[in-house]
Short mmCIF file of C-alpha atoms in Angstrom, two decimals:
data_model
loop_
_atom_site.label_atom_id
_atom_site.label_comp_id
_atom_site.label_asym_id
_atom_site.label_seq_id
_atom_site.Cartn_x
_atom_site.Cartn_y
_atom_site.Cartn_z
CA MET A 1 80.12 -122.28 27.56
CA SER A 2 77.38 -123.75 29.65
CA ILE A 3 75.25 -121.71 32.01
CA GLU A 4 76.72 -123.54 35.03
CA SER A 5 80.23 -122.21 34.48
CA ILE A 6 79.29 -118.57 34.06
CA SER A 7 79.91 -116.32 37.02
CA LEU A 8 78.87 -112.73 36.52
CA SER A 9 80.15 -111.59 39.91
CA GLY A 10 83.35 -113.62 39.69
CA ARG A 11 82.64 -114.97 43.19
CA LYS A 12 80.60 -117.98 42.26
CA LYS A 13 81.35 -120.95 44.45
CA VAL A 14 79.93 -124.38 43.90
CA VAL A 15 79.04 -126.06 47.17
CA SER A 16 79.43 -129.75 47.62
CA ASN A 17 78.63 -132.21 50.36
CA LYS A 18 81.80 -134.20 49.99
CA GLU A 19 83.20 -136.09 52.95
CA MET A 20 85.54 -133.89 54.99
CA SER A 21 89.12 -134.97 55.46
CA PHE A 22 90.60 -135.50 58.92
CA LEU A 23 92.21 -132.07 58.94
CA GLU A 24 88.96 -130.43 57.96
CA ARG A 25 87.06 -132.34 60.61
CA MET A 26 89.37 -130.97 63.31
CA TYR A 27 88.10 -127.48 62.39
CA LEU A 28 91.32 -126.05 63.80
CA LEU A 29 92.48 -124.73 60.45
CA ALA A 30 89.10 -123.16 59.85
CA ILE A 31 89.14 -121.56 63.30
CA VAL A 32 92.63 -120.15 62.74
CA LYS A 33 91.52 -118.82 59.36
CA GLY A 34 88.52 -117.17 60.96
CA MET A 35 90.63 -115.65 63.69
CA ILE A 36 93.04 -114.21 61.12
CA ILE A 37 90.09 -112.62 59.35
CA THR A 38 88.81 -111.06 62.57
CA ILE A 39 92.23 -109.79 63.65
CA LYS A 40 92.58 -108.10 60.28
CA HIS A 41 89.44 -106.14 61.05
CA LEU A 42 91.09 -104.87 64.23
CA PHE A 43 93.35 -102.72 62.09
CA THR A 44 90.95 -101.61 59.39
CA ARG A 45 89.59 -98.09 59.28
CA LYS A 46 86.52 -97.73 61.44
CA VAL A 47 83.34 -96.74 59.66
CA THR A 48 81.75 -95.01 62.63
CA ILE A 49 80.71 -91.39 62.23
CA LEU A 50 80.86 -89.68 65.63
CA TYR A 51 77.46 -88.15 65.18
CA PRO A 52 77.01 -84.91 67.05
CA GLU A 53 80.55 -83.78 66.16
CA GLN A 54 80.68 -85.24 62.66
CA VAL A 55 77.76 -85.28 60.29
CA ARG A 56 77.39 -87.63 57.36
CA GLU A 57 77.83 -85.82 54.07
CA MET A 58 74.59 -85.15 52.21
CA SER A 59 74.04 -86.54 48.72
CA PRO A 60 74.63 -83.95 45.96
CA VAL A 61 71.07 -84.48 44.76
CA TYR A 62 69.62 -84.05 48.24
CA ARG A 63 66.16 -82.48 48.21
CA GLY A 64 64.94 -80.77 51.38
CA GLN A 65 62.27 -78.33 52.45
CA HIS A 66 60.34 -76.54 49.66
CA GLN A 67 60.53 -72.84 49.09
CA LEU A 68 58.41 -70.47 47.03
CA LYS A 69 60.79 -68.05 45.33
CA ARG A 70 60.65 -64.32 44.97
CA ASP A 71 62.22 -62.40 42.07
CA GLU A 72 64.84 -59.64 42.31
CA LEU A 73 62.22 -57.05 43.30
CA GLY A 74 60.93 -59.28 46.07
CA ARG A 75 57.75 -60.29 44.24
CA GLU A 76 56.40 -63.82 44.50
CA ASN A 77 56.93 -65.86 41.32
CA CYS A 78 54.00 -68.18 41.77
CA THR A 79 51.03 -67.61 39.52
CA ALA A 80 48.88 -70.39 40.93
CA CYS A 81 48.73 -72.32 37.67
CA GLY A 82 48.38 -75.57 39.60
CA LEU A 83 50.90 -77.56 37.54
CA CYS A 84 52.82 -78.49 40.68
CA ALA A 85 49.68 -79.83 42.30
CA LEU A 86 48.90 -81.74 39.10
CA SER A 87 52.36 -83.24 38.85
CA CYS A 88 52.54 -84.20 42.49
CA PRO A 89 52.34 -88.01 42.72
CA ALA A 90 51.48 -87.84 46.42
CA GLU A 91 48.81 -85.17 45.98
CA ALA A 92 50.39 -83.13 48.71
CA ILE A 93 49.95 -79.68 47.18
CA THR A 94 46.83 -77.59 47.16
CA MET A 95 46.31 -73.90 46.40
CA LYS A 96 43.73 -71.21 45.87
CA ALA A 97 44.24 -68.61 43.13
CA GLU A 98 43.32 -64.93 43.38
CA GLU A 99 43.52 -61.95 41.07
CA ARG A 100 46.16 -59.36 41.81
CA LYS A 101 44.79 -55.94 42.85
CA PRO A 102 46.44 -52.82 41.31
CA ASP A 103 47.97 -51.87 44.63
CA GLU A 104 49.60 -55.33 45.01
CA LYS A 105 51.96 -55.05 42.05
CA HIS A 106 54.98 -54.90 44.32
CA LEU A 107 53.94 -58.19 45.97
CA TYR A 108 53.19 -60.53 43.08
CA ARG A 109 54.90 -60.78 39.70
CA GLU A 110 51.99 -62.15 37.68
CA GLU A 111 48.39 -60.96 37.48
CA LYS A 112 47.22 -64.05 39.29
CA TYR A 113 48.72 -65.34 42.50
CA ALA A 114 48.21 -68.03 45.11
CA SER A 115 46.38 -66.66 48.11
CA ILE A 116 46.63 -70.03 49.79
CA TYR A 117 49.44 -72.44 48.99
CA GLU A 118 49.71 -75.53 51.18
CA ILE A 119 51.92 -78.58 51.13
CA ASN A 120 51.01 -81.51 53.34
CA MET A 121 54.36 -82.67 54.69
CA LEU A 122 52.89 -85.99 55.77
CA ARG A 123 52.11 -86.79 52.14
CA CYS A 124 55.09 -85.16 50.42
CA ILE A 125 57.71 -87.64 49.22
CA PHE A 126 60.30 -85.00 48.27
CA CYS A 127 60.45 -86.31 44.71
CA GLY A 128 60.95 -82.84 43.22
CA LEU A 129 58.40 -83.23 40.44
CA CYS A 130 56.72 -79.96 41.48
CA GLU A 131 60.02 -78.20 40.92
CA GLU A 132 60.29 -79.75 37.45
CA ALA A 133 56.72 -78.91 36.55
CA CYS A 134 56.82 -75.25 37.58
CA PRO A 135 56.91 -72.94 34.52
CA LYS A 136 57.58 -69.82 36.59
CA ASP A 137 60.60 -71.01 38.57
CA ALA A 138 58.48 -70.50 41.66
CA ILE A 139 58.88 -73.66 43.72
CA TYR A 140 62.20 -75.23 44.60
CA LEU A 141 63.33 -77.98 46.89
CA THR A 142 66.18 -76.46 48.86
CA THR A 143 69.23 -78.17 50.36
CA SER A 144 68.03 -77.12 53.82
CA LYS A 145 68.87 -79.74 56.42
CA LEU A 146 65.87 -78.74 58.51
CA LEU A 147 63.55 -81.67 58.99
CA VAL A 148 59.82 -81.47 59.41
CA PRO A 149 59.41 -81.19 63.19
CA SER A 150 57.40 -83.84 64.97
CA SER A 151 54.03 -82.95 66.41
CA TYR A 152 50.93 -84.46 67.97
CA ASP A 153 48.67 -82.52 65.65
CA ARG A 154 48.17 -83.33 61.98
CA GLU A 155 47.37 -79.70 61.26
CA ASP A 156 50.96 -78.81 62.09
CA PHE A 157 52.23 -80.78 59.11
CA ILE A 158 50.35 -78.70 56.58
CA PHE A 159 52.82 -75.98 55.65
CA GLY A 160 51.23 -72.78 54.41
CA LYS A 161 52.72 -69.74 52.74
CA ASP A 162 54.03 -68.48 56.08
CA LYS A 163 56.52 -71.36 56.11
CA LEU A 164 57.06 -71.83 52.37
CA VAL A 165 57.62 -68.40 50.89
CA MET A 166 61.20 -67.19 50.79
CA PRO A 167 61.75 -64.46 53.40
CA LEU A 168 61.89 -60.97 51.87
CA ASP A 169 65.28 -60.01 53.25
CA ILE A 170 66.87 -63.12 51.73
CA ALA A 171 65.29 -62.29 48.37
CA MET A 172 66.73 -58.77 48.53
CA LYS A 173 70.13 -60.11 49.47
CA ASN A 174 70.05 -62.51 46.53
CA ALA A 175 69.13 -59.65 44.21
CA GLN A 176 72.06 -57.58 45.49
CA LEU A 177 74.44 -60.48 44.94
CA LYS A 178 73.13 -60.94 41.42
CA ASN A 179 73.56 -57.24 40.60
CA ALA A 180 77.08 -57.22 42.03
CA LYS A 181 78.03 -59.91 39.56
CA MET B 1 102.86 -116.02 114.52
CA ASP B 2 104.56 -112.72 114.13
CA SER B 3 102.40 -109.73 113.40
CA THR B 4 104.44 -108.37 110.49
CA LEU B 5 103.59 -111.52 108.53
CA ILE B 6 99.90 -110.91 109.14
CA ILE B 7 100.20 -107.30 107.99
CA GLU B 8 102.23 -108.38 104.96
CA LYS B 9 99.70 -111.03 103.93
CA SER B 10 96.76 -108.68 104.59
CA VAL B 11 98.30 -106.09 102.28
CA ILE B 12 98.91 -108.68 99.58
CA ILE B 13 95.37 -110.05 99.88
CA LEU B 14 93.91 -106.54 99.67
CA VAL B 15 96.04 -105.63 96.68
CA VAL B 16 95.23 -108.87 94.88
CA PHE B 17 91.53 -108.37 95.60
CA ALA B 18 91.66 -104.80 94.31
CA ILE B 19 93.57 -105.79 91.19
CA THR B 20 91.21 -108.67 90.46
CA MET B 21 88.25 -106.33 90.76
CA LEU B 22 89.95 -103.69 88.65
CA MET B 23 90.85 -106.20 85.96
CA ALA B 24 87.33 -107.61 85.96
CA MET B 25 85.96 -104.08 85.70
CA TYR B 26 88.15 -103.12 82.83
CA SER B 27 87.63 -106.48 81.13
CA THR B 28 84.04 -105.39 80.58
CA LEU B 29 85.28 -102.27 78.83
CA ALA B 30 87.94 -104.23 76.93
CA GLU B 31 85.30 -106.73 75.84
CA ARG B 32 83.14 -104.01 74.36
CA LYS B 33 86.10 -102.24 72.80
CA VAL B 34 87.52 -105.42 71.24
CA ALA B 35 84.10 -106.42 70.00
CA ALA B 36 83.71 -103.01 68.42
CA TRP B 37 87.15 -103.01 66.84
CA LEU B 38 86.69 -106.47 65.40
CA GLN B 39 83.43 -105.29 63.87
CA ASP B 40 84.94 -102.09 62.41
CA ARG B 41 83.30 -99.93 65.04
CA ILE B 42 84.82 -97.65 67.70
CA GLY B 43 83.04 -98.79 70.84
CA PRO B 44 82.15 -96.85 73.98
CA ASN B 45 84.08 -93.57 73.95
CA ARG B 46 81.89 -91.01 75.69
CA ALA B 47 82.45 -91.67 79.39
CA GLY B 48 85.88 -90.22 80.05
CA LYS B 49 88.74 -90.15 77.58
CA GLY B 50 88.30 -93.03 75.15
CA GLY B 51 85.59 -94.50 77.37
CA ILE B 52 87.93 -95.07 80.31
CA LEU B 53 85.17 -94.33 82.84
CA GLN B 54 82.64 -96.60 81.14
CA PRO B 55 82.94 -99.43 83.73
CA LEU B 56 82.19 -96.94 86.52
CA ALA B 57 79.14 -95.73 84.63
CA ASP B 58 78.02 -99.33 84.09
CA GLY B 59 78.51 -100.12 87.77
CA LEU B 60 76.60 -97.03 88.81
CA LYS B 61 73.78 -97.98 86.49
CA LEU B 62 73.61 -101.50 87.92
CA PHE B 63 73.51 -100.13 91.47
CA ALA B 64 70.75 -97.71 90.58
CA LYS B 65 68.56 -100.36 88.95
CA GLU B 66 65.46 -101.72 90.58
CA GLU B 67 66.10 -104.82 92.66
CA PHE B 68 63.58 -107.23 91.20
CA GLU B 69 62.86 -110.59 92.75
CA PRO B 70 60.81 -113.31 91.13
CA ASP B 71 58.14 -115.08 93.15
CA THR B 72 60.36 -117.88 94.27
CA PRO B 73 60.12 -120.26 97.22
CA ASN B 74 63.92 -120.26 97.48
CA ARG B 75 64.57 -116.68 98.42
CA PHE B 76 67.67 -117.54 100.43
CA LEU B 77 69.18 -119.50 97.56
CA PHE B 78 68.27 -116.72 95.17
CA PHE B 79 70.53 -114.41 97.18
CA THR B 80 73.23 -117.03 97.75
CA GLY B 81 73.74 -117.72 94.03
CA PRO B 82 75.50 -114.53 92.94
CA ALA B 83 77.37 -114.29 96.25
CA LEU B 84 78.75 -117.80 95.78
CA ALA B 85 79.67 -117.12 92.16
CA MET B 86 81.60 -114.03 93.23
CA THR B 87 83.26 -115.71 96.23
CA THR B 88 84.56 -118.66 94.25
CA ALA B 89 85.76 -116.39 91.49
CA LEU B 90 87.84 -114.42 93.99
CA MET B 91 89.01 -117.38 96.07
CA THR B 92 91.19 -118.78 93.31
CA SER B 93 93.48 -115.76 93.37
CA ALA B 94 94.77 -116.76 96.83
CA VAL B 95 97.36 -119.29 95.63
CA ILE B 96 98.64 -117.54 92.53
CA PRO B 97 102.24 -116.34 92.69
CA TRP B 98 102.11 -112.82 91.28
CA GLY B 99 105.84 -112.40 91.45
CA ASP B 100 108.88 -114.06 92.97
CA LYS B 101 109.67 -111.89 96.01
CA PHE B 102 110.44 -108.37 97.11
CA HIS B 103 113.24 -107.56 99.48
CA LEU B 104 111.86 -104.71 101.58
CA PHE B 105 112.47 -103.55 105.19
CA GLY B 106 115.14 -106.19 105.63
CA ARG B 107 112.89 -109.15 104.90
CA ASP B 108 111.78 -111.21 101.91
CA ILE B 109 108.18 -110.64 100.96
CA ILE B 110 106.70 -113.44 98.88
CA LEU B 111 104.21 -112.06 96.40
CA GLN B 112 101.55 -114.65 97.02
CA ALA B 113 98.69 -114.72 99.49
CA THR B 114 99.49 -118.27 100.54
CA ASP B 115 101.97 -120.80 99.27
CA ILE B 116 100.22 -124.10 99.92
CA ASP B 117 101.82 -127.21 98.46
CA VAL B 118 98.55 -128.46 96.93
CA ALA B 119 97.82 -125.15 95.17
CA LEU B 120 96.92 -126.74 91.86
CA LEU B 121 94.50 -129.16 93.52
CA TYR B 122 92.98 -126.24 95.41
CA LEU B 123 92.56 -124.32 92.14
CA ILE B 124 90.74 -127.16 90.43
CA GLY B 125 88.61 -127.67 93.51
CA VAL B 126 87.55 -124.05 93.81
CA MET B 127 86.90 -123.79 90.09
CA SER B 128 84.55 -126.78 90.37
CA ILE B 129 82.68 -125.09 93.19
CA GLY B 130 82.19 -122.12 90.83
CA VAL B 131 79.37 -124.00 89.13
CA TYR B 132 77.37 -123.99 92.36
CA GLY B 133 76.77 -120.26 92.07
CA ILE B 134 75.27 -120.77 88.64
CA MET B 135 73.37 -123.91 89.69
CA ILE B 136 71.86 -122.37 92.81
CA GLY B 137 70.99 -119.12 91.05
CA GLY B 138 69.37 -120.94 88.14
CA TRP B 139 67.45 -123.28 90.44
CA ALA B 140 66.20 -120.55 92.77
CA SER B 141 65.03 -118.35 89.91
CA ASN B 142 61.95 -120.55 89.48
CA ASN B 143 62.17 -120.12 85.73
CA LYS B 144 62.59 -122.82 83.12
CA PHE B 145 65.11 -120.87 81.08
CA SER B 146 67.24 -120.32 84.15
CA LEU B 147 66.97 -123.95 85.10
CA ILE B 148 67.97 -125.19 81.65
CA GLY B 149 70.87 -122.76 81.65
CA ALA B 150 71.99 -123.99 85.05
CA VAL B 151 71.69 -127.64 84.08
CA ARG B 152 73.68 -127.01 80.95
CA ALA B 153 76.34 -125.14 82.88
CA ALA B 154 76.61 -127.95 85.42
CA SER B 155 76.90 -130.77 82.90
CA GLN B 156 79.33 -128.77 80.81
CA MET B 157 81.55 -128.03 83.80
CA ILE B 158 81.58 -131.64 84.92
CA SER B 159 82.41 -132.86 81.41
CA TYR B 160 85.25 -130.45 80.88
CA GLU B 161 86.60 -130.77 84.42
CA VAL B 162 87.66 -134.32 83.58
CA ALA B 163 89.61 -133.34 80.49
CA MET B 164 91.08 -130.37 82.32
CA GLY B 165 92.28 -132.51 85.21
CA LEU B 166 93.74 -135.11 82.87
CA SER B 167 95.57 -132.47 80.86
CA LEU B 168 97.08 -131.14 84.08
CA ILE B 169 98.20 -134.62 85.14
CA ALA B 170 100.58 -134.70 82.18
CA LEU B 171 101.94 -131.36 83.33
CA LEU B 172 102.26 -132.59 86.91
CA MET B 173 104.19 -135.68 85.81
CA MET B 174 106.73 -133.28 84.34
CA THR B 175 106.89 -130.73 87.15
CA GLY B 176 106.59 -133.20 90.01
CA THR B 177 104.93 -130.65 92.27
CA LEU B 178 101.50 -129.15 92.89
CA SER B 179 102.83 -125.88 94.28
CA LEU B 180 102.32 -123.04 91.84
CA ARG B 181 105.34 -121.26 93.27
CA GLU B 182 107.61 -124.15 92.40
CA ILE B 183 106.00 -124.61 89.00
CA SER B 184 106.69 -120.94 88.29
CA ALA B 185 110.26 -121.20 89.54
CA GLN B 186 110.90 -124.22 87.31
CA GLN B 187 110.04 -122.18 84.24
CA ALA B 188 112.83 -119.65 84.74
CA GLY B 189 113.99 -117.86 81.62
CA LEU B 190 112.29 -119.21 78.53
CA ASN B 191 111.90 -122.69 79.97
CA TRP B 192 108.12 -122.45 79.69
CA ASN B 193 105.92 -125.50 80.03
CA VAL B 194 104.04 -124.71 76.84
CA PHE B 195 107.09 -125.76 74.84
CA TYR B 196 107.19 -129.14 76.57
CA GLN B 197 103.45 -129.74 76.88
CA PRO B 198 101.77 -128.03 73.89
CA LEU B 199 98.98 -130.61 73.74
CA SER B 200 98.33 -130.29 77.44
CA PHE B 201 98.21 -126.51 77.05
CA PHE B 202 95.83 -126.80 74.15
CA ILE B 203 93.41 -129.08 75.99
CA PHE B 204 93.63 -126.90 79.09
CA LEU B 205 92.92 -123.80 77.01
CA ILE B 206 89.78 -125.31 75.48
CA CYS B 207 88.63 -126.51 78.89
CA ALA B 208 89.30 -123.06 80.35
CA PHE B 209 86.99 -121.58 77.74
CA ALA B 210 84.35 -124.11 78.74
CA GLU B 211 84.88 -123.58 82.48
CA THR B 212 84.48 -119.83 82.22
CA ASN B 213 81.34 -120.21 80.10
CA ARG B 214 82.79 -118.18 77.27
CA THR B 215 81.93 -118.48 73.60
CA PRO B 216 82.02 -120.99 71.88
CA PHE B 217 80.93 -122.77 75.07
CA ASP B 218 78.50 -120.20 76.45
CA LEU B 219 75.52 -122.50 76.25
CA ALA B 220 74.57 -121.73 79.84
CA GLU B 221 73.56 -118.21 78.90
CA CYS B 222 72.96 -118.36 75.17
CA GLU B 223 70.65 -115.47 74.42
CA THR B 224 69.15 -116.97 71.29
CA GLU B 225 67.76 -119.98 73.11
CA LEU B 226 67.53 -119.20 76.81
CA VAL B 227 66.88 -115.46 77.10
CA GLY B 228 69.72 -114.85 79.57
CA GLY B 229 70.24 -118.40 80.82
CA TYR B 230 70.83 -118.76 84.53
CA HIS B 231 70.72 -115.01 85.21
CA THR B 232 67.46 -114.33 83.38
CA GLU B 233 65.63 -113.44 86.61
CA TYR B 234 68.43 -111.40 88.14
CA SER B 235 68.53 -107.65 88.14
CA SER B 236 70.48 -104.79 89.64
CA MET B 237 73.75 -105.63 91.41
CA LYS B 238 72.92 -109.34 91.77
CA MET B 239 73.05 -109.46 87.99
CA GLY B 240 76.18 -107.33 88.19
CA PHE B 241 77.76 -109.90 90.51
CA TYR B 242 77.16 -112.68 88.00
CA LEU B 243 78.62 -110.67 85.14
CA PHE B 244 81.48 -109.56 87.35
CA ALA B 245 82.14 -113.11 88.48
CA GLU B 246 82.35 -114.18 84.85
CA TYR B 247 85.00 -111.58 84.12
CA ALA B 248 86.85 -112.29 87.36
CA ASN B 249 86.85 -115.96 86.36
CA MET B 250 88.21 -115.02 82.98
CA PHE B 251 91.00 -113.04 84.61
CA ILE B 252 91.84 -115.86 87.01
CA SER B 253 91.85 -118.55 84.34
CA SER B 254 94.06 -116.34 82.17
CA THR B 255 96.37 -116.05 85.15
CA ILE B 256 96.40 -119.82 85.64
CA LEU B 257 97.19 -120.32 81.96
CA ALA B 258 100.02 -117.82 82.22
CA VAL B 259 101.41 -119.34 85.42
CA LEU B 260 101.13 -122.99 84.43
CA PHE B 261 102.20 -122.81 80.80
CA PHE B 262 103.71 -119.43 80.02
CA GLY B 263 106.23 -119.09 82.80
CA GLY B 264 104.20 -116.94 85.20
CA TYR B 265 106.30 -113.99 86.28
CA ASN B 266 109.39 -115.26 84.44
CA TYR B 267 110.75 -113.42 81.48
CA PRO B 268 113.94 -113.91 79.44
CA GLY B 269 116.86 -112.26 81.18
CA MET B 270 115.30 -112.24 84.64
CA SER B 271 118.38 -113.63 86.39
CA TRP B 272 120.49 -110.97 84.67
CA ALA B 273 118.06 -108.29 85.89
CA VAL B 274 118.27 -109.67 89.46
CA GLU B 275 122.06 -109.46 89.39
CA ASN B 276 122.31 -106.01 87.84
CA TRP B 277 119.22 -104.12 88.95
CA GLY B 278 118.39 -105.84 92.21
CA VAL B 279 115.59 -108.16 93.30
CA ASN B 280 112.90 -105.49 93.62
CA ILE B 281 113.17 -103.99 90.13
CA ALA B 282 113.55 -107.41 88.53
CA ASN B 283 110.33 -108.51 90.23
CA VAL B 284 108.42 -105.39 89.30
CA ILE B 285 109.27 -106.21 85.69
CA GLY B 286 108.27 -109.80 86.47
CA ILE B 287 104.82 -108.71 87.67
CA GLY B 288 104.57 -106.59 84.54
CA ALA B 289 105.49 -109.62 82.41
CA LEU B 290 102.83 -111.72 84.13
CA PHE B 291 100.20 -109.06 83.51
CA VAL B 292 101.19 -108.75 79.86
CA LYS B 293 100.67 -112.51 79.52
CA ILE B 294 97.35 -112.31 81.38
CA CYS B 295 96.12 -109.47 79.19
CA GLY B 296 97.19 -111.46 76.14
CA PHE B 297 95.03 -114.37 77.25
CA ILE B 298 92.11 -112.09 78.07
CA PHE B 299 92.41 -110.67 74.58
CA LEU B 300 92.47 -114.22 73.20
CA TYR B 301 89.23 -114.96 75.05
CA MET B 302 87.59 -111.92 73.48
CA TRP B 303 89.09 -112.52 70.07
CA VAL B 304 87.72 -116.07 70.05
CA ARG B 305 84.35 -114.87 71.32
CA TRP B 306 83.89 -112.57 68.36
CA THR B 307 85.12 -115.13 65.85
CA ILE B 308 83.65 -118.54 66.61
CA PRO B 309 79.95 -119.28 66.76
CA ARG B 310 78.45 -121.24 69.64
CA PHE B 311 78.54 -125.03 69.67
CA ARG B 312 75.41 -127.11 69.59
CA TYR B 313 74.93 -128.95 72.85
CA ASP B 314 75.60 -132.44 71.47
CA GLN B 315 78.71 -131.13 69.72
CA LEU B 316 79.89 -129.70 73.02
CA MET B 317 79.47 -133.04 74.79
CA HIS B 318 81.04 -134.88 71.87
CA LEU B 319 84.09 -132.63 71.98
CA GLY B 320 84.44 -132.97 75.74
CA TRP B 321 83.98 -136.69 76.24
CA ARG B 322 85.01 -138.26 72.96
CA ILE B 323 87.85 -136.03 71.81
CA LEU B 324 89.45 -134.09 74.64
CA ILE B 325 89.48 -136.86 77.25
CA PRO B 326 91.07 -139.51 74.98
CA LEU B 327 93.50 -136.87 73.75
CA ALA B 328 94.45 -136.00 77.33
CA ILE B 329 94.99 -139.68 78.16
CA VAL B 330 97.19 -140.12 75.09
CA ASN B 331 99.11 -137.06 76.20
CA ILE B 332 99.64 -138.61 79.64
CA MET B 333 100.95 -141.80 78.04
CA ILE B 334 103.34 -139.92 75.78
CA THR B 335 104.59 -137.86 78.71
CA GLY B 336 105.09 -141.04 80.75
CA ILE B 337 107.05 -142.70 77.96
CA VAL B 338 109.26 -139.64 77.53
CA ILE B 339 109.94 -139.37 81.27
CA LEU B 340 110.75 -143.06 81.60
CA ARG B 341 112.61 -143.34 78.31
CA ALA B 342 115.91 -144.28 79.97
CA GLU B 343 114.28 -147.12 81.90
CA ILE B 344 112.36 -148.28 78.84
CA PHE B 345 115.50 -148.28 76.72
CA ALA B 346 117.34 -150.16 79.45
CA TYR B 347 114.49 -152.67 79.69
CA LEU B 348 114.47 -153.19 75.94
CA GLY B 349 118.21 -153.64 76.04
CA PHE B 350 119.50 -150.73 73.97
#
């Protein structure tokens, strides 16, 4: 079998510049063929999604806004090891570690925590490598459909702990659900 | 002249004018809808139910737009162009028989603005004048794109007018009259001209596409080459008039196609309906039948537009002068032979 006769897609068509016959030169047959094709499309299902009312379904592997998790007691998981920042291909993550004081045991799970944790949303590519790198199950990319809001100021795109850490009430609710199971 | 006739004709003229405008308006919506459907989309559906108010919204938008004028020495002509395009588009509807007749208030009302005996000649004449609107507008715009568009439109119209006229001559040889009323009446029942003159119909159809500047003959306003063609410099309602005139032309030429070749207001079983249901009901159905045919042709225009790509200019001229005109002449000869077959047979001694 020669390479010329192989068609991987099954739609291979060899073009030729042969002289057209009289019927072909009238183009009428071709026009009728074309019109039959277009009229068929009149009855096909329309692909339009009526946006504000209908929303396109998200991919099952959709990765949205990051979140820093809390455990069942509402303590932050993050220990500021910096593996997420290291794994980040876009270098979007930065943090500053601090030692936990004795009276902060109810706030942080480990003895070290991140006093500053920032993700630059202009750099982030939502690849999810931070989530994979994290040994403490602290950072996750949620399925939140919230997009990063537009702004005139670059500072606004640097998300700190105020925007990233899971709200306490949600953490408590999660813990209750887990206990109920 | 008795005053009831004047009132009767005034009402008919007003109604025809309103219907032409309405059809032109909704043709714009239909165009967008058909285009969308043929491309697997839905089309405009926000203004009113299913987009039914879209033409009103479009009209309102055009009225509200800024009235821009280019720096042109021909300001008068610049204003005359769209007005002329609109006038000629509406003038053609005067001679079209929309139905046979109503019998109301003890008198026969002929559903036609005027029944002149040279109606067909008048139609061709007015349709030729239609190019002046485009020519004048394109010339007065003081813009090379407009001018090229106008020149193209003019040469295209002149080329296809010849083939169109010749194709109609074959039809006239058969009907023996120029009055559209009589031509309609001759096609009673299913005795439509298209069955006797398919070639003539075909040539006329192609020429009608060319005369109305529709794809595949829309070289006068081809966006890819000439920005907007002859209406590049127009804005606001002057632009709206040009677009409107195009759709009104489309409606009128669909009507002419329906009247000349597809029996006009005739439908199978019309004489039965006249006998059993009365003249009025039979003619209401007749008007309905005519409008179904017209809408069919309008759909054909749109269907073709979204199927066939535009011709190149030399191909357009080639088709007009070297194919359609000889074909029309051959058609005339064949028609002549068929009409005179008895004499020819007698002459040859059969």
